């Protein structure tokens, strides 16, 4: 029969004591890493001290690998070592561990030929150095030297130091993530500042261009108007074409001015009481010349009783004008455009609409046409634009508390509509 070896109570007590101490150290390190208010430097200082206390050593350091080229001391029992650097190519213990990715126990540094001349400055000859590993890659190194008392560091201490290194990796990864996030935030902040600067420059340029264009355009319009009284009948067609071109240019400039004011919150609505039928008639008259060129008929659908509206006449007139011009851009020669206004049953708004017989708009395009600078390209598009017309319409209608939209089936034309709330009108008139 095999003899059962008796375990001495003192040995059991020692093992339990070491295990409890190890658990306490792990708990202290974990709680230190979790404290958000502590700096990375302070966390490493506390963790290093916990490790040295557990191993019963006087000195040690924590080094972090930077740029895959050098180890930098981030925490050390000797404060003068903090910030010191060691190249991976150097003949040092930490560099050897970082390059090999293996822990190292040196029982007598003075006799190890690999590190000749590195034994100075140590009280005792033995030392430990283990890598801090992250997915098979070295993130740093922990060094421990000069065990207190009469005993030296042992090879068995490597296992404990590796346990601590895995916890330390948590702190390193947390700091790397924090640094990366901070770097990204700074990059985004800088980029946002650049974008704001560019937007400001664009806004200033836009304002300058608008201001510079208004004068010359007004002169051209006035001169064309004077010329219309003396021009021969056979040349009137060319004059009318020039006048229409100027009208469109003036409309574009007006859109830009209004968009800038609305976006800056500087536009004040000049409300007045308007009959919907009068507004429709004015908008039709304003683009009759353009419709004549394309041989397109403009028809106002029969109107029932419609209450007057309190709105900014110029803005809403230009909304209708933009929608009609947009319809003409895509309407086939010889087609018809219908405009009208209606009050849906038991509803609190009036709805204006413009219906064309063009190619229609694809569902995915219907979601973007009211965005700034959005424009759908067509092969047979004879008219050019800035992509701001419908965006202006949306802003102007929204300023009145209304909504704008489009209904369209490709190949069957489009119906643009916008609403002006009647409840808002009543409240304004009280």
Short mmCIF file of C-alpha atoms in Angstrom, two decimals:
data_model
loop_
_atom_site.label_atom_id
_atom_site.label_comp_id
_atom_site.label_asym_id
_atom_site.label_seq_id
_atom_site.Cartn_x
_atom_site.Cartn_y
_atom_site.Cartn_z
CA UNK A 1 0.00 0.00 0.00
CA UNK A 2 1.27 3.42 -0.96
CA UNK A 3 1.96 5.72 1.92
CA UNK A 4 -0.13 8.88 2.06
CA UNK A 5 2.07 11.89 2.53
CA UNK A 6 1.02 14.16 5.33
CA UNK A 7 0.76 17.84 4.55
CA UNK A 8 2.08 20.03 7.29
CA UNK A 9 -0.44 22.59 8.64
CA UNK A 10 2.16 25.34 8.33
CA UNK A 11 2.55 24.71 4.58
CA UNK A 12 -1.23 24.77 4.06
CA UNK A 13 -1.49 28.01 5.98
CA UNK A 14 1.32 29.56 3.91
CA UNK A 15 -0.31 28.57 0.61
CA UNK A 16 -3.70 29.92 1.70
CA UNK A 17 -2.12 33.11 2.90
CA UNK A 18 -0.34 33.61 -0.44
CA UNK A 19 -3.56 32.87 -2.33
CA UNK A 20 -5.50 35.39 -0.26
CA UNK A 21 -2.79 37.98 -0.73
CA UNK A 22 -2.84 37.36 -4.49
CA UNK A 23 -6.62 37.81 -4.61
CA UNK A 24 -6.34 41.02 -2.59
CA UNK A 25 -3.71 42.37 -4.98
CA UNK A 26 -5.80 41.47 -8.02
CA UNK A 27 -8.80 43.21 -6.45
CA UNK A 28 -6.72 46.33 -5.69
CA UNK A 29 -5.38 46.46 -9.24
CA UNK A 30 -8.86 45.97 -10.73
CA UNK A 31 -10.37 48.71 -8.58
CA UNK A 32 -7.47 51.05 -9.43
CA UNK A 33 -8.04 50.55 -13.15
CA UNK A 34 -11.76 51.24 -12.71
CA UNK A 35 -11.29 54.64 -11.03
CA UNK A 36 -11.94 57.14 -13.84
CA UNK A 37 -10.55 60.16 -12.01
CA UNK A 38 -7.04 58.70 -11.78
CA UNK A 39 -4.56 59.58 -14.50
CA UNK A 40 -2.82 56.81 -16.42
CA UNK A 41 0.45 57.72 -14.70
CA UNK A 42 -1.12 57.48 -11.24
CA UNK A 43 -2.79 54.15 -12.04
CA UNK A 44 0.50 52.62 -13.15
CA UNK A 45 2.26 53.93 -10.03
CA UNK A 46 -0.31 52.26 -7.77
CA UNK A 47 -0.29 49.00 -9.76
CA UNK A 48 3.51 48.83 -9.70
CA UNK A 49 3.56 49.33 -5.94
CA UNK A 50 0.98 46.55 -5.45
CA UNK A 51 3.13 44.19 -7.56
CA UNK A 52 6.33 45.06 -5.66
CA UNK A 53 4.58 44.63 -2.29
CA UNK A 54 3.28 41.20 -3.26
CA UNK A 55 6.65 39.96 -4.56
CA UNK A 56 8.50 41.62 -1.69
CA UNK A 57 10.77 43.64 -3.98
CA UNK A 58 12.17 47.14 -3.60
CA UNK A 59 12.43 48.22 -7.20
CA UNK A 60 10.66 47.78 -10.49
CA UNK A 61 9.32 49.55 -13.53
CA UNK A 62 6.56 49.40 -16.13
CA UNK A 63 7.58 50.14 -19.70
CA UNK A 64 5.21 50.68 -22.64
CA UNK A 65 6.10 49.96 -26.26
CA UNK A 66 5.69 53.01 -28.50
CA UNK A 67 5.81 53.11 -32.31
CA UNK A 68 7.05 49.51 -32.31
CA UNK A 69 10.58 50.88 -31.90
CA UNK A 70 11.17 51.85 -28.30
CA UNK A 71 10.19 51.10 -24.71
CA UNK A 72 9.30 54.09 -22.55
CA UNK A 73 9.31 53.96 -18.74
CA UNK A 74 5.82 55.02 -17.58
CA UNK A 75 6.10 54.02 -13.92
CA UNK A 76 9.12 53.26 -11.74
CA UNK A 77 10.09 52.96 -8.08
CA UNK A 78 12.90 55.39 -8.94
CA UNK A 79 11.14 58.51 -10.21
CA UNK A 80 14.19 59.66 -12.17
CA UNK A 81 13.69 56.72 -14.54
CA UNK A 82 10.20 57.82 -15.65
CA UNK A 83 10.27 58.97 -19.25
CA UNK A 84 13.52 57.17 -20.07
CA UNK A 85 13.56 55.34 -23.39
CA UNK A 86 15.16 52.13 -24.60
CA UNK A 87 15.35 51.15 -28.26
CA UNK A 88 14.32 47.59 -29.04
CA UNK A 89 17.67 47.20 -30.73
CA UNK A 90 19.56 47.97 -27.51
CA UNK A 91 21.34 45.29 -25.47
CA UNK A 92 18.99 45.46 -22.47
CA UNK A 93 16.89 42.96 -20.56
CA UNK A 94 13.62 44.77 -21.30
CA UNK A 95 14.45 44.96 -25.01
CA UNK A 96 15.22 41.23 -25.08
CA UNK A 97 11.85 40.44 -23.47
CA UNK A 98 10.00 42.79 -25.81
CA UNK A 99 11.63 41.29 -28.90
CA UNK A 100 11.21 37.66 -27.85
CA UNK A 101 7.81 38.01 -26.22
CA UNK A 102 9.00 35.63 -23.48
CA UNK A 103 9.36 36.14 -19.71
CA UNK A 104 12.90 36.18 -18.36
CA UNK A 105 14.35 35.19 -14.98
CA UNK A 106 17.99 36.08 -14.47
CA UNK A 107 19.38 34.45 -11.30
CA UNK A 108 22.67 36.36 -11.51
CA UNK A 109 22.89 39.36 -13.82
CA UNK A 110 26.65 39.60 -13.36
CA UNK A 111 27.15 36.16 -14.91
CA UNK A 112 24.70 36.43 -17.82
CA UNK A 113 26.76 36.98 -20.99
CA UNK A 114 23.73 38.30 -22.90
CA UNK A 115 23.65 41.41 -20.76
CA UNK A 116 27.30 42.04 -20.11
CA UNK A 117 27.85 45.29 -18.27
CA UNK A 118 24.18 45.59 -17.23
CA UNK A 119 24.67 44.44 -13.64
CA UNK A 120 25.44 47.85 -12.18
CA UNK A 121 23.01 49.63 -9.90
CA UNK A 122 21.30 46.53 -8.48
CA UNK A 123 21.44 45.62 -4.79
CA UNK A 124 20.88 41.97 -5.60
CA UNK A 125 21.83 39.91 -8.59
CA UNK A 126 18.49 38.27 -9.52
CA UNK A 127 15.75 39.99 -11.50
CA UNK A 128 12.49 39.31 -13.34
CA UNK A 129 11.14 40.75 -16.57
CA UNK A 130 7.89 39.69 -18.28
CA UNK A 131 6.09 40.97 -21.39
CA UNK A 132 2.66 42.57 -21.36
CA UNK A 133 0.98 40.69 -24.19
CA UNK A 134 -1.95 41.79 -26.35
CA UNK A 135 -3.13 39.25 -28.95
CA UNK A 136 0.32 37.72 -29.35
CA UNK A 137 1.89 41.16 -29.61
CA UNK A 138 4.03 42.86 -26.97
CA UNK A 139 2.48 46.01 -25.51
CA UNK A 140 5.05 46.58 -22.79
CA UNK A 141 7.33 45.06 -20.15
CA UNK A 142 7.28 44.74 -16.33
CA UNK A 143 10.64 44.63 -14.54
CA UNK A 144 11.22 43.64 -10.90
CA UNK A 145 14.55 43.73 -9.03
CA UNK A 146 16.06 43.77 -5.53
CA UNK A 147 13.91 41.47 -3.40
CA UNK A 148 13.83 42.60 0.22
CA UNK A 149 15.33 40.52 3.01
CA UNK A 150 17.84 37.75 2.60
CA UNK A 151 16.07 35.89 -0.20
CA UNK A 152 16.38 36.47 -3.93
CA UNK A 153 13.69 36.49 -6.58
CA UNK A 154 12.78 33.01 -7.80
CA UNK A 155 11.85 31.57 -11.18
CA UNK A 156 8.44 30.69 -9.67
CA UNK A 157 7.73 34.41 -9.26
CA UNK A 158 7.37 34.68 -13.05
CA UNK A 159 3.93 33.05 -12.86
CA UNK A 160 2.67 35.72 -10.45
CA UNK A 161 4.19 38.51 -12.51
CA UNK A 162 2.48 37.17 -15.65
CA UNK A 163 -0.85 37.21 -13.80
CA UNK A 164 -0.28 40.85 -12.96
CA UNK A 165 0.77 41.65 -16.53
CA UNK A 166 -2.57 40.41 -17.88
CA UNK A 167 -4.34 42.83 -15.52
CA UNK A 168 -1.97 45.59 -16.49
CA UNK A 169 -2.86 45.01 -20.15
CA UNK A 170 -6.40 46.06 -19.28
CA UNK A 171 -5.12 49.43 -18.08
CA UNK A 172 -2.87 49.85 -21.14
CA UNK A 173 -5.67 49.04 -23.58
CA UNK A 174 -8.00 51.39 -21.73
CA UNK A 175 -5.45 54.19 -22.02
CA UNK A 176 -4.77 53.44 -25.69
CA UNK A 177 -8.50 53.57 -26.40
CA UNK A 178 -8.81 56.83 -24.48
CA UNK A 179 -5.84 58.30 -26.37
CA UNK A 180 -7.24 57.19 -29.71
CA UNK A 181 -10.68 58.61 -28.92
CA UNK A 182 -9.11 61.87 -27.79
CA UNK A 183 -7.07 61.99 -30.99
CA UNK A 184 -10.19 61.35 -33.07
CA UNK A 185 -12.13 64.01 -31.16
CA UNK A 186 -9.35 66.52 -31.76
CA UNK A 187 -9.25 65.57 -35.43
CA UNK A 188 -13.02 65.95 -35.73
CA UNK A 189 -12.92 69.23 -33.81
CA UNK A 190 -10.23 70.56 -36.13
CA UNK A 191 -12.14 69.33 -39.17
CA UNK A 192 -15.36 70.93 -37.91
CA UNK A 193 -13.54 74.20 -37.38
CA UNK A 194 -12.18 74.01 -40.93
CA UNK A 195 -15.66 73.23 -42.29
CA UNK A 196 -17.19 76.12 -40.35
CA UNK A 197 -14.48 78.39 -41.71
CA UNK A 198 -15.16 77.14 -45.24
CA UNK A 199 -18.91 77.61 -44.76
CA UNK A 200 -18.30 81.15 -43.56
CA UNK A 201 -16.09 81.88 -46.57
CA UNK A 202 -18.71 80.38 -48.89
CA UNK A 203 -21.44 82.43 -47.24
CA UNK A 204 -19.38 85.61 -47.55
CA UNK A 205 -18.57 84.82 -51.18
CA UNK A 206 -22.22 84.06 -51.89
CA UNK A 207 -23.33 87.32 -50.30
CA UNK A 208 -20.72 89.26 -52.27
CA UNK A 209 -21.71 87.63 -55.55
CA UNK A 210 -25.40 88.24 -54.90
CA UNK A 211 -24.71 91.89 -54.09
CA UNK A 212 -22.51 92.30 -57.17
CA UNK A 213 -25.03 90.62 -59.48
CA UNK A 214 -28.10 92.59 -58.43
CA UNK A 215 -26.82 95.90 -59.80
CA UNK A 216 -25.82 94.76 -63.31
CA UNK A 217 -28.95 92.63 -63.69
CA UNK A 218 -31.19 95.54 -62.74
CA UNK A 219 -29.45 97.70 -65.36
CA UNK A 220 -29.88 95.06 -68.07
CA UNK A 221 -33.57 94.60 -67.23
CA UNK A 222 -34.16 98.37 -67.29
CA UNK A 223 -32.32 98.80 -70.61
CA UNK A 224 -34.21 95.92 -72.21
CA UNK A 225 -37.46 97.47 -71.07
CA UNK A 226 -36.50 100.81 -72.67
CA UNK A 227 -35.40 99.00 -75.83
CA UNK A 228 -38.78 97.28 -76.13
CA UNK A 229 -40.44 100.61 -77.04
CA UNK A 230 -38.28 101.19 -80.12
CA UNK A 231 -37.38 97.74 -81.43
CA UNK A 232 -38.78 96.51 -84.75
CA UNK A 233 -41.45 93.81 -84.68
CA UNK A 234 -39.26 91.26 -86.46
CA UNK A 235 -36.67 91.55 -83.66
CA UNK A 236 -39.08 91.42 -80.72
CA UNK A 237 -38.69 87.65 -80.43
CA UNK A 238 -35.00 88.07 -79.59
CA UNK A 239 -35.77 90.84 -77.12
CA UNK A 240 -38.38 88.71 -75.36
CA UNK A 241 -35.90 85.85 -75.12
CA UNK A 242 -33.32 88.19 -73.56
CA UNK A 243 -35.92 89.52 -71.11
CA UNK A 244 -36.90 85.99 -70.08
CA UNK A 245 -33.25 85.10 -69.53
CA UNK A 246 -32.81 88.15 -67.32
CA UNK A 247 -35.99 87.33 -65.41
CA UNK A 248 -34.67 83.85 -64.68
CA UNK A 249 -31.31 85.25 -63.56
CA UNK A 250 -33.07 87.75 -61.27
CA UNK A 251 -35.18 84.90 -59.87
CA UNK A 252 -32.05 82.84 -59.11
CA UNK A 253 -30.44 85.78 -57.32
CA UNK A 254 -33.64 86.38 -55.35
CA UNK A 255 -33.69 82.72 -54.32
CA UNK A 256 -30.12 82.97 -53.06
CA UNK A 257 -30.91 86.11 -51.06
CA UNK A 258 -33.99 84.53 -49.47
CA UNK A 259 -32.21 81.25 -48.70
CA UNK A 260 -29.38 83.09 -46.92
CA UNK A 261 -31.84 85.13 -44.85
CA UNK A 262 -34.02 82.15 -43.92
CA UNK A 263 -31.02 79.98 -42.96
CA UNK A 264 -29.61 82.82 -40.84
CA UNK A 265 -33.00 83.41 -39.21
CA UNK A 266 -33.05 87.01 -40.44
CA UNK A 267 -36.08 86.81 -42.74
CA UNK A 268 -39.25 88.48 -41.46
CA UNK A 269 -42.49 87.58 -43.21
CA UNK A 270 -44.39 90.60 -44.55
CA UNK A 271 -47.90 89.20 -44.27
CA UNK A 272 -50.87 90.62 -46.12
CA UNK A 273 -54.32 89.31 -46.99
CA UNK A 274 -54.29 87.65 -50.40
CA UNK A 275 -56.92 85.89 -52.50
CA UNK A 276 -55.55 82.54 -53.73
CA UNK A 277 -56.99 83.07 -57.23
CA UNK A 278 -55.13 86.39 -57.58
CA UNK A 279 -51.85 84.72 -56.59
CA UNK A 280 -52.37 81.96 -59.16
CA UNK A 281 -53.16 84.49 -61.90
CA UNK A 282 -50.03 86.53 -61.14
CA UNK A 283 -47.79 83.46 -61.24
CA UNK A 284 -49.25 82.33 -64.59
CA UNK A 285 -48.72 85.75 -66.17
CA UNK A 286 -45.08 85.86 -64.96
CA UNK A 287 -44.04 82.79 -67.01
CA UNK A 288 -46.32 83.07 -70.05
CA UNK A 289 -43.41 84.14 -72.23
CA UNK A 290 -41.39 81.06 -71.29
CA UNK A 291 -44.40 78.81 -71.84
CA UNK A 292 -44.94 80.36 -75.28
CA UNK A 293 -41.39 79.47 -76.34
CA UNK A 294 -42.01 75.80 -75.47
CA UNK A 295 -45.60 75.86 -76.80
CA UNK A 296 -46.91 74.76 -73.40
CA UNK A 297 -50.44 75.67 -72.26
CA UNK A 298 -50.95 77.02 -68.75
CA UNK A 299 -54.38 76.31 -67.28
CA UNK A 300 -55.83 77.35 -63.94
CA UNK A 301 -58.22 74.62 -62.81
CA UNK A 302 -61.73 75.69 -61.70
CA UNK A 303 -61.66 77.08 -58.18
CA UNK A 304 -64.40 76.71 -55.61
CA UNK A 305 -64.85 79.05 -52.67
CA UNK A 306 -61.47 79.73 -51.11
CA UNK A 307 -60.93 81.89 -48.02
CA UNK A 308 -58.28 84.63 -48.22
CA UNK A 309 -54.84 83.91 -46.82
CA UNK A 310 -52.53 86.01 -44.69
CA UNK A 311 -49.05 85.41 -46.07
CA UNK A 312 -45.93 86.96 -47.52
CA UNK A 313 -47.18 87.59 -51.05
CA UNK A 314 -43.75 87.94 -52.68
CA UNK A 315 -42.38 84.73 -51.13
CA UNK A 316 -45.38 82.55 -51.98
CA UNK A 317 -45.63 84.12 -55.44
CA UNK A 318 -42.02 83.08 -56.02
CA UNK A 319 -42.78 79.58 -54.73
CA UNK A 320 -45.48 79.21 -57.38
CA UNK A 321 -43.22 80.79 -59.98
CA UNK A 322 -40.41 78.35 -59.13
CA UNK A 323 -42.75 75.35 -59.31
CA UNK A 324 -44.12 76.50 -62.67
CA UNK A 325 -40.63 77.14 -64.05
CA UNK A 326 -39.56 73.73 -62.79
CA UNK A 327 -42.57 72.14 -64.52
CA UNK A 328 -41.70 73.94 -67.77
CA UNK A 329 -38.15 72.63 -67.56
CA UNK A 330 -39.37 69.06 -67.96
CA UNK A 331 -42.66 69.53 -69.82
CA UNK A 332 -42.69 68.27 -73.45
CA UNK A 333 -43.39 70.82 -76.18
CA UNK A 334 -47.12 71.12 -76.81
CA UNK A 335 -48.09 69.72 -73.40
CA UNK A 336 -50.26 71.29 -70.69
CA UNK A 337 -49.51 72.43 -67.16
CA UNK A 338 -52.36 72.69 -64.66
CA UNK A 339 -52.26 74.89 -61.57
CA UNK A 340 -54.84 75.25 -58.87
CA UNK A 341 -55.77 75.63 -55.22
CA UNK A 342 -58.16 73.64 -53.08
CA UNK A 343 -59.29 73.20 -49.51
CA UNK A 344 -59.42 69.51 -48.57
CA UNK A 345 -62.64 68.50 -46.80
CA UNK A 346 -62.62 69.23 -43.06
CA UNK A 347 -59.05 70.44 -43.27
CA UNK A 348 -57.32 73.46 -41.82
CA UNK A 349 -55.17 74.50 -44.76
CA UNK A 350 -55.24 75.47 -48.41
CA UNK A 351 -53.29 73.39 -50.89
CA UNK A 352 -51.72 74.87 -54.03
CA UNK A 353 -50.57 72.50 -56.76
CA UNK A 354 -48.80 72.39 -60.14
CA UNK A 355 -49.29 69.39 -62.45
CA UNK A 356 -47.12 68.72 -65.51
CA UNK A 357 -47.02 66.03 -68.20
CA UNK A 358 -43.28 65.44 -68.05
CA UNK A 359 -41.33 62.23 -67.60
CA UNK A 360 -42.11 62.01 -63.89
CA UNK A 361 -39.74 61.49 -60.98
CA UNK A 362 -38.42 58.18 -59.67
CA UNK A 363 -39.37 57.35 -56.04
CA UNK A 364 -35.76 57.54 -54.80
CA UNK A 365 -35.30 60.96 -56.41
CA UNK A 366 -38.49 62.29 -54.79
CA UNK A 367 -36.72 62.14 -51.42
CA UNK A 368 -33.82 64.38 -52.43
CA UNK A 369 -35.15 67.01 -54.86
CA UNK A 370 -36.00 69.45 -52.06
CA UNK A 371 -32.46 69.35 -50.67
CA UNK A 372 -29.94 72.10 -51.27
CA UNK A 373 -28.25 71.93 -54.70
CA UNK A 374 -30.19 68.76 -55.60
CA UNK A 375 -31.03 68.50 -59.28
CA UNK A 376 -32.19 65.65 -61.51
CA UNK A 377 -30.43 65.50 -64.86
CA UNK A 378 -32.49 64.75 -67.97
CA UNK A 379 -31.26 64.20 -71.50
CA UNK A 380 -33.90 66.51 -72.95
CA UNK A 381 -33.45 69.18 -70.27
CA UNK A 382 -33.23 72.43 -72.24
CA UNK A 383 -33.17 74.64 -69.15
CA UNK A 384 -30.38 74.88 -66.64
CA UNK A 385 -30.67 75.62 -62.94
CA UNK A 386 -28.77 75.85 -59.68
CA UNK A 387 -30.64 73.17 -57.76
CA UNK A 388 -31.79 75.86 -55.31
CA UNK A 389 -35.31 76.52 -56.62
CA UNK A 390 -37.10 73.67 -54.84
CA UNK A 391 -34.92 74.14 -51.76
CA UNK A 392 -36.05 77.77 -51.61
CA UNK A 393 -39.67 76.64 -52.03
CA UNK A 394 -39.33 74.28 -49.07
CA UNK A 395 -37.80 76.97 -46.83
CA UNK A 396 -40.41 79.58 -47.80
CA UNK A 397 -43.35 77.20 -47.24
CA UNK A 398 -41.90 75.97 -43.93
CA UNK A 399 -41.57 79.60 -42.79
CA UNK A 400 -45.35 79.87 -43.23
CA UNK A 401 -45.89 76.71 -41.18
CA UNK A 402 -46.78 74.68 -44.25
CA UNK A 403 -45.50 71.59 -46.01
CA UNK A 404 -44.37 70.84 -49.55
CA UNK A 405 -44.15 67.59 -51.48
CA UNK A 406 -44.43 65.80 -54.80
CA UNK A 407 -46.51 62.95 -56.19
CA UNK A 408 -45.18 61.31 -59.31
CA UNK A 409 -45.16 58.12 -61.32
CA UNK A 410 -42.30 57.78 -63.83
CA UNK A 411 -43.62 58.36 -67.33
CA UNK A 412 -46.86 59.99 -66.13
CA UNK A 413 -45.83 63.46 -65.03
CA UNK A 414 -45.59 65.05 -61.58
CA UNK A 415 -47.82 66.89 -59.13
CA UNK A 416 -46.03 69.37 -56.86
CA UNK A 417 -48.07 70.74 -53.98
CA UNK A 418 -47.69 72.87 -50.87
CA UNK A 419 -50.03 73.83 -48.05
CA UNK A 420 -50.59 77.00 -46.02
CA UNK A 421 -52.35 76.46 -42.66
CA UNK A 422 -55.60 78.38 -42.15
CA UNK A 423 -55.35 78.07 -38.36
CA UNK A 424 -52.13 80.08 -38.46
CA UNK A 425 -53.89 82.76 -40.52
CA UNK A 426 -56.74 83.07 -38.03
CA UNK A 427 -54.34 83.36 -35.10
CA UNK A 428 -52.37 86.09 -36.88
CA UNK A 429 -55.54 88.07 -37.62
CA UNK A 430 -56.82 88.12 -34.03
#
